[in-house]
Coordinates of C-alpha atoms in Angstrom, one line a residue:
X1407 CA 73.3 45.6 100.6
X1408 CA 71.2 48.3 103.2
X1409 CA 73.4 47.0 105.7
X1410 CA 76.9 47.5 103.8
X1411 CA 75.9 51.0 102.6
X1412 CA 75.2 52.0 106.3
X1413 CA 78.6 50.4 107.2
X1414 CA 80.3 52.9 104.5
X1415 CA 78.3 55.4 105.5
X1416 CA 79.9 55.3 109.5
X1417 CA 83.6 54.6 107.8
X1418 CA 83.2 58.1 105.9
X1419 CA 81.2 59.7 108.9
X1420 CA 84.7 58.1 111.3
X1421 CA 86.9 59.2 108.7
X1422 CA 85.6 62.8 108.6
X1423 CA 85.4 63.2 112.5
X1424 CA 89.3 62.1 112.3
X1425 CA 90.7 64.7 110.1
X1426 CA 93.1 66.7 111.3
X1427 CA 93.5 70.4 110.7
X1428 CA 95.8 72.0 109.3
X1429 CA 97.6 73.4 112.6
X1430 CA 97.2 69.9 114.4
X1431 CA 99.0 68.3 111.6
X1432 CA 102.1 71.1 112.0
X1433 CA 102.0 70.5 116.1
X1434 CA 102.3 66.5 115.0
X1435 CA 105.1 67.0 112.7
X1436 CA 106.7 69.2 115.2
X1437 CA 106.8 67.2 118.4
X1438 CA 108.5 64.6 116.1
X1439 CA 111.2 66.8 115.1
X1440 CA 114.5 66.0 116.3
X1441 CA 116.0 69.0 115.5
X1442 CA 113.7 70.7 118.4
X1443 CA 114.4 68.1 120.7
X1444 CA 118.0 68.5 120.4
X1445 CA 117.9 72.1 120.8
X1446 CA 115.9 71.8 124.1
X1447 CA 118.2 68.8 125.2
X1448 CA 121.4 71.7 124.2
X1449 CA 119.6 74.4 126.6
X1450 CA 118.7 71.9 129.4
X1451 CA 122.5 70.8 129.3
X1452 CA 123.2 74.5 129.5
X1453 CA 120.9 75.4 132.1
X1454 CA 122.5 72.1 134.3
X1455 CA 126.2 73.5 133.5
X1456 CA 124.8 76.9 134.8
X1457 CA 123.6 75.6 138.3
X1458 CA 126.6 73.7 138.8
X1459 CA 128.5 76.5 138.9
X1460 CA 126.4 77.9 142.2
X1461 CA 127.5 74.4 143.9
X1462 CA 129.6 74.6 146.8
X1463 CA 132.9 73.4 146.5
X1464 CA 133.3 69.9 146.9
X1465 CA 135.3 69.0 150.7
X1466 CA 138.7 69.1 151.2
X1467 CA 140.2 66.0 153.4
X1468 CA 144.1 66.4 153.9
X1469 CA 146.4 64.0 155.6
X1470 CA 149.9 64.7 156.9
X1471 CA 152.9 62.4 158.1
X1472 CA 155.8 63.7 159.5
X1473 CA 159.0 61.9 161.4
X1474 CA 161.6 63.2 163.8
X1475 CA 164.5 61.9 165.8
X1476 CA 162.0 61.0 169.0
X1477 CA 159.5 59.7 166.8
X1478 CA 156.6 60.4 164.4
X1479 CA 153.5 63.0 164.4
X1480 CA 150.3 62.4 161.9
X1481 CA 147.3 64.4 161.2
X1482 CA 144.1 64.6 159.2
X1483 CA 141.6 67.4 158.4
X1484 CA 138.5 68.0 156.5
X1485 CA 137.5 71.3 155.5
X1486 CA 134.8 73.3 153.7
X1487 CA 135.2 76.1 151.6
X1488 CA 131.9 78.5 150.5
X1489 CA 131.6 82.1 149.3
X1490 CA 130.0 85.0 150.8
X1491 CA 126.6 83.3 152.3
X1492 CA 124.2 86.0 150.0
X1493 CA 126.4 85.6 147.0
X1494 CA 124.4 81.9 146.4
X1495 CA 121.0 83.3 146.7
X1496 CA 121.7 86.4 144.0
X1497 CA 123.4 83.8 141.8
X1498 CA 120.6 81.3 142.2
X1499 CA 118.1 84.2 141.5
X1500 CA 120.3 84.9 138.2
X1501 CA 120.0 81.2 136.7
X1502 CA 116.5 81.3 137.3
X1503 CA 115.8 84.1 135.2
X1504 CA 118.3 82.2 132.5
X1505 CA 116.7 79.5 132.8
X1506 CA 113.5 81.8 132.2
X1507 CA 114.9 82.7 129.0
X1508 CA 116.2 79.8 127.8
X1509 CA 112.4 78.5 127.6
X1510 CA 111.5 81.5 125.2
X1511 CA 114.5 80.4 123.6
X1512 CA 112.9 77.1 123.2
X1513 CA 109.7 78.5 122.4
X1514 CA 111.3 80.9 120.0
X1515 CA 112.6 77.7 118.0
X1516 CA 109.1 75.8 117.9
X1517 CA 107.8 78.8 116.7
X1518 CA 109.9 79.2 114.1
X1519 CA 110.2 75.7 113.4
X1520 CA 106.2 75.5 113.2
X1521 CA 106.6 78.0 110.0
X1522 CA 109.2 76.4 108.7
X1523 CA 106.9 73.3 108.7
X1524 CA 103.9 75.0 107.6
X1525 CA 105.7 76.7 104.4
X1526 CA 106.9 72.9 103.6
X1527 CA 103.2 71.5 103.6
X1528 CA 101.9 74.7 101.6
X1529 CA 104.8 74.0 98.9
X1530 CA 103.3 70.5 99.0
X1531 CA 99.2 72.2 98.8
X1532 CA 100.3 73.7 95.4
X1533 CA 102.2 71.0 93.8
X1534 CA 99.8 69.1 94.3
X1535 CA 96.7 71.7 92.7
X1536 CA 99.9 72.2 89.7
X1537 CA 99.8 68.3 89.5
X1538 CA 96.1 67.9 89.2
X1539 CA 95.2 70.9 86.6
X1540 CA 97.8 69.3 84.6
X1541 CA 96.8 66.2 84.5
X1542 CA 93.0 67.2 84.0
X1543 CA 94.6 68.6 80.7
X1544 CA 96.7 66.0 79.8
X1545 CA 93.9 63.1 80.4
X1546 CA 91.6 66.0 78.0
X1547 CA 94.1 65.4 75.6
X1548 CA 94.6 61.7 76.1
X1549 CA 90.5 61.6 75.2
X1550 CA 91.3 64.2 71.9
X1551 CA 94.0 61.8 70.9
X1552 CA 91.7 58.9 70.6
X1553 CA 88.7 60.2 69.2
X1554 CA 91.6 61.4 66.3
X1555 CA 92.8 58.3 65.9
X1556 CA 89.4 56.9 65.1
X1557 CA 88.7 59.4 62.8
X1558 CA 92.0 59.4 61.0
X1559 CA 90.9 55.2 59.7
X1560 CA 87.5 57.4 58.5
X1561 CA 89.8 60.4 56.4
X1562 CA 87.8 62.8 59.1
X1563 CA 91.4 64.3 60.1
X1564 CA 94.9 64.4 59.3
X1565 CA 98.4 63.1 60.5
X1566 CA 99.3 66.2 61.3
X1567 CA 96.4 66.7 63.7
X1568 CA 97.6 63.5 65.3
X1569 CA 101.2 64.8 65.7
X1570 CA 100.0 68.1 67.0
X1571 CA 97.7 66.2 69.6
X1572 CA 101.4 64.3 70.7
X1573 CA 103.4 67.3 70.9
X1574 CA 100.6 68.8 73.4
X1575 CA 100.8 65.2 75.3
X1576 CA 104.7 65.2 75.8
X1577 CA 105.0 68.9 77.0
X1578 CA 101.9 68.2 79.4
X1579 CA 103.9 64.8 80.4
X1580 CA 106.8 66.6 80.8
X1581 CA 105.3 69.5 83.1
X1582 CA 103.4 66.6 85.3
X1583 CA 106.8 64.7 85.8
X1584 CA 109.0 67.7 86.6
X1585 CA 106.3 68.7 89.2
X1586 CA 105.9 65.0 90.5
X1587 CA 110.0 64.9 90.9
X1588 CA 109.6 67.8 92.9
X1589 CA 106.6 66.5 95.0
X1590 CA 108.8 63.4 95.9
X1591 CA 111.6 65.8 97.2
X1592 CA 109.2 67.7 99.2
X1593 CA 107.8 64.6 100.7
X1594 CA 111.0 63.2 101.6
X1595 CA 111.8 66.6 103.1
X1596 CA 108.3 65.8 105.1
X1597 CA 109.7 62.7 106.0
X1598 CA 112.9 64.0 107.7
X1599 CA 111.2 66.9 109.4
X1600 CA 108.5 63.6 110.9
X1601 CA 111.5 62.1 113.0
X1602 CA 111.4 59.3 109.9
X1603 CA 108.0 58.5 111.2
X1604 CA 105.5 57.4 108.6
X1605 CA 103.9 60.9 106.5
X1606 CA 101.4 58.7 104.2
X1607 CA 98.2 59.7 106.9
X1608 CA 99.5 63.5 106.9
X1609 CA 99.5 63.8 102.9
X1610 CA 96.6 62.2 102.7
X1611 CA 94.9 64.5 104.8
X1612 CA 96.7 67.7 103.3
X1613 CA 94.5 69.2 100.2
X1614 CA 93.9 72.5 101.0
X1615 CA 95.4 75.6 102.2
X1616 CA 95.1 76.9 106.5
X1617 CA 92.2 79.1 106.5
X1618 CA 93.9 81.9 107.4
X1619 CA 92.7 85.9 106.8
X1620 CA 94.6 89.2 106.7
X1621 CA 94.5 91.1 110.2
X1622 CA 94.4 94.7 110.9
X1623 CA 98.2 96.2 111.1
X1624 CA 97.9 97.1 115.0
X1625 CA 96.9 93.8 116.0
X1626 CA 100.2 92.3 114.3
X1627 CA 102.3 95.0 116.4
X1628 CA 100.6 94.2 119.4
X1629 CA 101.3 90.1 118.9
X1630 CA 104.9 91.1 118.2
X1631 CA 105.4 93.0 121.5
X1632 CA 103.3 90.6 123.4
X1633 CA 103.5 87.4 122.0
X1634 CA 107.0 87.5 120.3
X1635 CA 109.2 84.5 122.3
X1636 CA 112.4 86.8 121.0
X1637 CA 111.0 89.6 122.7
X1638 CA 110.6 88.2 126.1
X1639 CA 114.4 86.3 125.5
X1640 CA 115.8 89.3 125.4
X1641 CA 114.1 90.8 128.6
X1642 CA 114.5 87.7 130.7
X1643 CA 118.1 88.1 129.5
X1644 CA 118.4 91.4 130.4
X1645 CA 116.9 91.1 133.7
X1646 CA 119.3 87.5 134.1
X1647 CA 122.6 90.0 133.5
X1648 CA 121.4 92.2 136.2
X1649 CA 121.1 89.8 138.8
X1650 CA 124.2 88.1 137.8
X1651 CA 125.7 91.7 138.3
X1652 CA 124.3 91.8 142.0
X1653 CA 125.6 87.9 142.6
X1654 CA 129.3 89.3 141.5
X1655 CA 128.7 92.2 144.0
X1656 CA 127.9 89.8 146.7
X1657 CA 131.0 87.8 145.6
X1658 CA 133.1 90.7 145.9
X1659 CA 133.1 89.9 150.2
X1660 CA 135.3 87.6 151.5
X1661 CA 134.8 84.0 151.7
X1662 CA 135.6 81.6 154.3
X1663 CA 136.5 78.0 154.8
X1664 CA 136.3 75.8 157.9
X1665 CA 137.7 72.9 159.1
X1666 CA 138.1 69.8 161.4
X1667 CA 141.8 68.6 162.2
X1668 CA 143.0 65.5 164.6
X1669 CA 146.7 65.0 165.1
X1670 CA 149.0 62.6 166.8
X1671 CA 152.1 63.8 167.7
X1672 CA 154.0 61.1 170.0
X1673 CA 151.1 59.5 171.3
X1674 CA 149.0 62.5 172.0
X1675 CA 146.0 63.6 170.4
X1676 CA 144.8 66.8 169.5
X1677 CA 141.9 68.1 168.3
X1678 CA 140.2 71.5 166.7
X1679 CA 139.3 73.5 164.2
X1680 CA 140.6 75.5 161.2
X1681 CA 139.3 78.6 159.7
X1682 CA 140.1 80.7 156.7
X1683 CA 139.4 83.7 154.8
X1684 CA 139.6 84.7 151.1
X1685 CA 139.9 87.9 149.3
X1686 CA 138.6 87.6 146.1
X1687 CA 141.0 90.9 145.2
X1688 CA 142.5 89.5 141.5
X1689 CA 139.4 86.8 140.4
X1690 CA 136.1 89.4 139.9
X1691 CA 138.6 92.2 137.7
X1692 CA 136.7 92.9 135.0
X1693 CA 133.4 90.9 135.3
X1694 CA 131.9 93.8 136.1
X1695 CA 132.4 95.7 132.6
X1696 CA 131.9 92.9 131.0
X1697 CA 128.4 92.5 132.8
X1698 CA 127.6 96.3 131.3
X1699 CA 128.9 95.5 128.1
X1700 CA 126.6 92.5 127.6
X1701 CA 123.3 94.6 129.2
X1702 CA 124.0 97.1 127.1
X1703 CA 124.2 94.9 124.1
X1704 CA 121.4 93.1 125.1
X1705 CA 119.1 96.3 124.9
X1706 CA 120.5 97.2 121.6
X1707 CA 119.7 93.9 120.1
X1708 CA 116.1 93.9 121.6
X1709 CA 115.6 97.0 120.1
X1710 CA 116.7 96.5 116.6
X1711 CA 114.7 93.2 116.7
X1712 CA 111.8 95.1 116.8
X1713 CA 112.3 97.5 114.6
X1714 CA 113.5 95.4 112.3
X1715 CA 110.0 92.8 113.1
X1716 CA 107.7 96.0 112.7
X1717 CA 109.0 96.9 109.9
X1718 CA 108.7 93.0 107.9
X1719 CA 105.4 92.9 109.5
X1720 CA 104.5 96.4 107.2
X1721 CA 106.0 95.0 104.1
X1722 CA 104.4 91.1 104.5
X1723 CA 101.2 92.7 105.1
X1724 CA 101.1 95.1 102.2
X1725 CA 102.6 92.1 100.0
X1726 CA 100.0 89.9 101.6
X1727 CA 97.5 92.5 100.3
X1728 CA 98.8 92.9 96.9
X1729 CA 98.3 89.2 96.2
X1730 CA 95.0 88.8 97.8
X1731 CA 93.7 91.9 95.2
X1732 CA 95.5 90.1 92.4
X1733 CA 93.3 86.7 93.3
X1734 CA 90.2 88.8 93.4
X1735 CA 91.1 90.1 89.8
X1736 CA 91.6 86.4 88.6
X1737 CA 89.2 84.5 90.6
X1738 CA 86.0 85.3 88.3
X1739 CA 87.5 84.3 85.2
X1740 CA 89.4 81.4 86.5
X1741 CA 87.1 79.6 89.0
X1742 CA 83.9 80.2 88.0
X1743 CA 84.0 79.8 84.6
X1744 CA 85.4 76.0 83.0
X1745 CA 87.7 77.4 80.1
X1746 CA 89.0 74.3 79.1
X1747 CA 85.5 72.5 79.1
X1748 CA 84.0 75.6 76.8
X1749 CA 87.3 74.9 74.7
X1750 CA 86.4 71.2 74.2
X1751 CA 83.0 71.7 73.0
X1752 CA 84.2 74.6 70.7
X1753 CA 86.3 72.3 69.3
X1754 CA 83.7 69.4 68.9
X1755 CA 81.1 71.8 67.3
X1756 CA 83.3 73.2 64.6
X1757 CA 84.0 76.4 65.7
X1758 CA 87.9 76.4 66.3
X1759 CA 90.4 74.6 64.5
X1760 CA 92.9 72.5 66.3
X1761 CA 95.4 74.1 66.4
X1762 CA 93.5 77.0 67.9
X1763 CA 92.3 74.8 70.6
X1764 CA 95.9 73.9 71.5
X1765 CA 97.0 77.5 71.3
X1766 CA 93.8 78.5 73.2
X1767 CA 94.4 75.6 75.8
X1768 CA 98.3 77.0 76.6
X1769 CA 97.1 80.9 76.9
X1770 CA 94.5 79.5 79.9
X1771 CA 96.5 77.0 81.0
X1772 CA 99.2 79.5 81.9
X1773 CA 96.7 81.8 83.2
X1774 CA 95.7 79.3 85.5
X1775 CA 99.1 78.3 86.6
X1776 CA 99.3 82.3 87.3
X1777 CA 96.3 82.2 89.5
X1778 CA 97.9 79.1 91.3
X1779 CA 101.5 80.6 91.8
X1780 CA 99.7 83.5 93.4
X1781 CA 97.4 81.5 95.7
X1782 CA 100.4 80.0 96.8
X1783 CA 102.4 82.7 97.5
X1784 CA 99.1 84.9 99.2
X1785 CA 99.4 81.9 102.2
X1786 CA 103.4 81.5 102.0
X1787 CA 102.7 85.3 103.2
X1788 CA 100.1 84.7 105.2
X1789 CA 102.2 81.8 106.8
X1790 CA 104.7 83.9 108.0
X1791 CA 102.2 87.1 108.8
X1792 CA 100.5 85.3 111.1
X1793 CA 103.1 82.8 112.9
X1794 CA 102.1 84.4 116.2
X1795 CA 98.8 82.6 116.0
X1796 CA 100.4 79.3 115.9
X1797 CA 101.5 80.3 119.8
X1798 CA 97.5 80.8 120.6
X1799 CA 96.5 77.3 118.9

């Protein structure tokens, strides 16, 4: 028996060192996803497209046949056509700053798909809590029942306490199965965002909220300017249009293509070379402007983006605030005191009626609820307040 207590002891004591937080579950969930994957496999496709365009043009080989009255003449050639020599470096400079970009892109899109994820297993966190006061009233109830139906053989109560007793029990049953229905959506939901890989370990581990705390407004603008993946998109964009403005410069020069040729023209061979010259005088019209316009755009955007960040950051905050106040004006009279419990033995020593206790058993059930929807929405704020975190994890 020693022996089999020690070896439940190790299986809790394994169990424990196991558990997962609550950001290494979201980082789990996420490298599952395949939405993510095939957004990164979309910008690596695009990135590939992009450096194919800085290849040089693929050889030309040309073979002519000609006939006369004394005879016939052939030829071949091979030939190679490239742009202004510098015009491949500034382009090649360009894609790399793209290609910069596309990983904040990409970083951008786990960090917004890591609070998408997060908000999913917080709406799972308080179904869950809903669930279980519910059904810590409805099993009360399920108790009351009982004791009534005993005492209903001994004339201690009436049918219509027993009647009362089974309302209570179906509108408790009824809020317990609405909430379960939308548990089993949620999980499903869980499922999906899990690549379809198994989510039983992950619920089991998820029963409380992230730790998470409020931080000092500066500290929020500071992650936004420094830590903000849509923030450093837009520079490495930026800074991607002006190269690709110095490539088109470059391209502006001529270009050139050289060749080999051999021909036979009645018996005799002949050999050398072939050069040419392009001027690019009709393809570059216009690429220019539209290089400014999309700089210009590009600032614009970057701009309103954070004004438009700073400014939700404000309001999340001082909403985050608001709720974290209201839970400190609930939290004595809700958690620290068992209502329902000091209901139950009112009711057992005489001192309320039944119907009182039902009444009575609504008015802090609903209270409770209120505490609960406000719990959950302090971390659906805090979620989102705090996102930039997730990149420091």
């Amino acid at each position: 028996m020693k022996r089999l207590i020690i070896l439940f002891a190790v299986i809790i004591i394994t169990i424990t060192a196991q558990a997962k937080s609550f950001d290494e579950i979201l980082y789990d969930i996420a490298t599952n996803n395949p939405t993510l994957a095939s957004s990164v496999a979309q910008n690596e496709s695009e990135i590939n497209s992009l450096k194919s365009e800085n290849n040089l043009p693929d050889p030309e080989i040309g073979y002519e046949h000609k006939w006369g009255k004394e005879g016939a003449k052939w030829g071949v050639s091979v030939s190679q056509s490239f742009e202004w020599p510098g015009a491949y470096s500034a382009r090649k400079k360009a894609i790399n700053s793209t290609t910069e970009a596309m990983d904040y892109l990409n970083r951008s899109n786990f960090l917004n798909k890591l609070v998408d994820i997060k908000l999913l297993l917080i709406d799972i966190v308080n179904l869950r809590k809903q669930i279980s006061l519910v059904s810590q009233l409805e099993s009360q109830i399920d108790t009351l029942s009982l004791k009534y139906k005993q005492g209903i053989q001994l004339g201690e109560v009436t049918k219509l306490d027993i009647n009362k007793l089974k309302i209570e029990k179906i509108a408790l049953s009824q809020q317990n199965k609405n909430l379960k229905n939308q548990l089993d959506v949620l999980e499903a939901t869980l499922l999906a965002e899990n690549g379809g890989k198994d989510v039983s370990h992950i619920l089991m581990e998820l029963t409380t909220y992230p730790d998470e705390t409020i931080l000092p407004e500066e500290k929020y603008m500071q992650m936004l300017k420094e830590n903000d993946p849509q923030v450093a998109q837009f520079s490495s964009m930026a800074k991607a249009q002006e190269l690709n403005s110095k490539a088109l410069s470059m391209s502006k020069f001529p270009g050139f293509s050289l060749g080999y040729t051999l021909e036979n023209e009645l018996g005799t061979y002949f050999n050398g070379f072939s050069i040419g010259i392009t001027i690019p005088a009709f393809s570059k019209r216009h690429k220019k402007n539209a290089i400014e316009a999309s700089q210009k755009a590009l600032s614009l955007q970057n701009k309103a983006y954070e004004i438009e960040k700073s400014a939700q950051l404000k309001v999340q905050r001082a909403n985050a605030i608001s709720l974290l106040q209201e839970m400190e004006d609930y939290r004595p009279t809700i958690e620290d005191n068992d209502n329902f419990t000091l209901l139950k033995k009112a009711l057992d020593g005489g001192q309320i009626s039944l119907i009182t206790y039902i009444q009575e058993v609504n008015f802090f059930l609903e209270a409770q609820q209120n505490y609960l929807d406000i719990e959950y929405r302090y971390h659906q704020a805090l979620a989102t307040l705090n996102k930039y975190l997730l990149l420091e994890k």
